[in-house]
XYZ file of C-alpha atoms in Angstrom:
157
model
C 70.705 136.842 121.733
C 67.531 134.696 120.394
C 67.549 133.733 116.968
C 64.353 131.096 115.322
C 65.401 127.713 114.347
C 62.761 125.137 112.772
C 62.234 121.628 114.540
C 60.905 118.392 113.862
C 58.015 117.771 116.472
C 60.508 115.004 118.543
C 63.421 117.380 118.153
C 61.449 120.584 119.671
C 60.241 118.155 122.657
C 63.716 117.262 123.051
C 64.801 120.817 123.115
C 62.790 122.003 125.221
C 63.673 118.962 127.707
C 67.464 120.089 127.428
C 67.782 123.555 126.601
C 69.981 125.641 128.838
C 69.846 129.551 129.231
C 66.076 129.986 128.103
C 64.085 132.277 130.122
C 60.895 130.660 131.967
C 58.843 133.179 129.900
C 60.333 131.587 126.993
C 59.811 128.512 127.998
C 56.318 128.597 128.558
C 55.936 130.028 125.259
C 58.490 127.021 123.167
C 55.887 124.688 125.533
C 52.683 126.666 123.953
C 54.196 126.070 120.332
C 55.080 122.486 121.074
C 51.588 122.013 122.285
C 50.382 123.453 119.478
C 52.461 121.164 117.142
C 51.512 118.615 118.701
C 47.819 118.641 118.307
C 48.375 119.733 114.866
C 49.862 116.881 114.411
C 47.369 114.731 116.232
C 44.538 116.299 113.677
C 46.651 115.396 110.865
C 47.191 111.889 111.988
C 43.374 111.317 112.697
C 42.228 112.828 109.478
C 44.446 110.644 108.115
C 43.137 107.299 109.844
C 39.607 108.529 108.985
C 40.219 108.673 105.290
C 41.870 105.765 105.342
C 39.004 103.841 106.888
C 36.251 105.575 105.189
C 38.105 104.595 101.681
C 37.876 100.924 103.439
C 34.072 101.578 104.319
C 33.333 102.700 100.973
C 34.636 99.965 99.118
C 32.897 97.255 101.548
C 30.105 99.181 101.259
C 30.672 98.578 97.186
C 30.761 94.863 97.571
C 27.988 94.496 99.679
C 25.514 96.637 97.682
C 26.999 94.317 94.550
C 26.298 91.117 96.187
C 22.971 92.041 97.670
C 22.143 93.302 93.438
C 23.733 90.051 92.835
C 21.933 88.078 94.951
C 18.540 89.009 93.115
C 19.738 88.646 89.941
C 20.607 85.056 90.632
C 17.301 84.874 92.100
C 14.986 86.125 89.354
C 17.833 83.814 86.746
C 17.263 80.490 88.680
C 13.070 81.580 88.510
C 13.392 82.206 85.077
C 14.978 79.192 84.333
C 12.987 77.074 85.984
C 9.903 78.790 83.936
C 11.938 77.695 80.607
C 12.781 81.786 80.142
C 16.502 80.999 80.380
C 18.067 78.401 78.175
C 20.477 75.990 80.261
C 23.700 77.844 78.230
C 22.198 81.238 78.847
C 21.622 80.234 82.744
C 25.114 78.970 83.216
C 26.738 82.249 81.175
C 24.933 84.046 83.767
C 26.042 81.855 86.654
C 29.615 82.224 85.405
C 29.470 86.044 85.022
C 27.822 86.444 88.839
C 30.780 84.207 89.845
C 33.323 86.412 88.064
C 31.800 89.486 89.726
C 32.603 88.064 93.262
C 36.025 86.745 92.311
C 36.769 89.967 91.327
C 35.098 91.362 94.612
C 37.578 89.198 96.760
C 40.502 90.614 97.463
C 39.059 94.129 98.214
C 37.466 91.611 101.491
C 40.846 89.945 102.005
C 42.779 93.447 102.262
C 40.288 95.784 104.084
C 41.674 94.530 107.212
C 45.288 94.984 106.548
C 44.835 98.088 105.090
C 43.271 99.096 108.335
C 46.003 97.894 110.211
C 48.402 99.338 107.946
C 46.491 102.768 108.475
C 46.582 102.481 112.321
C 49.913 101.242 112.802
C 51.232 104.396 110.654
C 49.219 106.481 113.296
C 49.442 104.821 116.615
C 53.128 106.713 116.943
C 53.748 109.931 118.444
C 53.218 112.997 116.704
C 56.998 113.433 115.860
C 57.276 109.808 114.818
C 54.433 110.570 112.317
C 56.133 113.501 111.090
C 59.324 111.751 110.128
C 57.670 109.094 108.572
C 55.628 111.710 106.696
C 58.578 113.461 105.988
C 60.297 110.406 104.463
C 57.833 109.667 102.014
C 57.115 113.459 100.648
C 60.239 115.577 101.881
C 59.733 118.266 99.945
C 56.460 118.619 102.407
C 59.564 119.824 104.564
C 61.790 121.904 102.345
C 63.067 125.018 103.621
C 61.446 124.233 107.491
C 57.959 124.315 106.097
C 55.589 122.039 108.197
C 57.829 122.390 110.761
C 57.476 124.393 114.517
C 59.612 127.768 114.687
C 60.876 127.978 118.153
C 63.310 130.892 119.353
C 66.581 129.472 120.383
C 69.703 130.846 121.699
C 72.542 131.862 119.460
C 75.751 130.590 119.923
C 78.115 133.231 120.298
C-alpha cells in the first residue's frame, strides 16, 4: 500500500536512490517531483542571491551619487571661499561636514564585498543544503511538512 511522506530535498534524492519496491512508474513520478523541487529551490536561491546583489548595488549607487554631489559642492565651496563669499570658518565647517559624510559612507563600501561573498556562500550549495540552511533559520516555514516535497512511499506493514 502506498502512503505519502514529506521530504527535505536532499532526503528525497536519497529516497529515490535507495527505495525498494517502487514500480518503474512510481520511480519516474518520484524523479519528476524531485526535479520540480530542484528547480523550485534553484529559483529561490537565484532570487535570494539576486536580491542581495541588488541591495548592495543600490547602496553603492547611493554612495556614488553622494560622492558626486559632494564633489560638486566642494568645487562650489572652493570657488565661493576664493571669491570671499565664505569665511574661513564656514569653509572649514563645510569641509568637515563633507568629511563626516564620506566617513559615514565608508562602511557601506567596505562591507559590499563581504556581503556579496556571504550571499554567494549561502546559495553555492545543493538545493537540499540550501533548504536545510533556511529551515535552521526559519523553522516555521517547514512546520507540518510545508515547503517540502511530498512523495509516495511504501507503507511498512
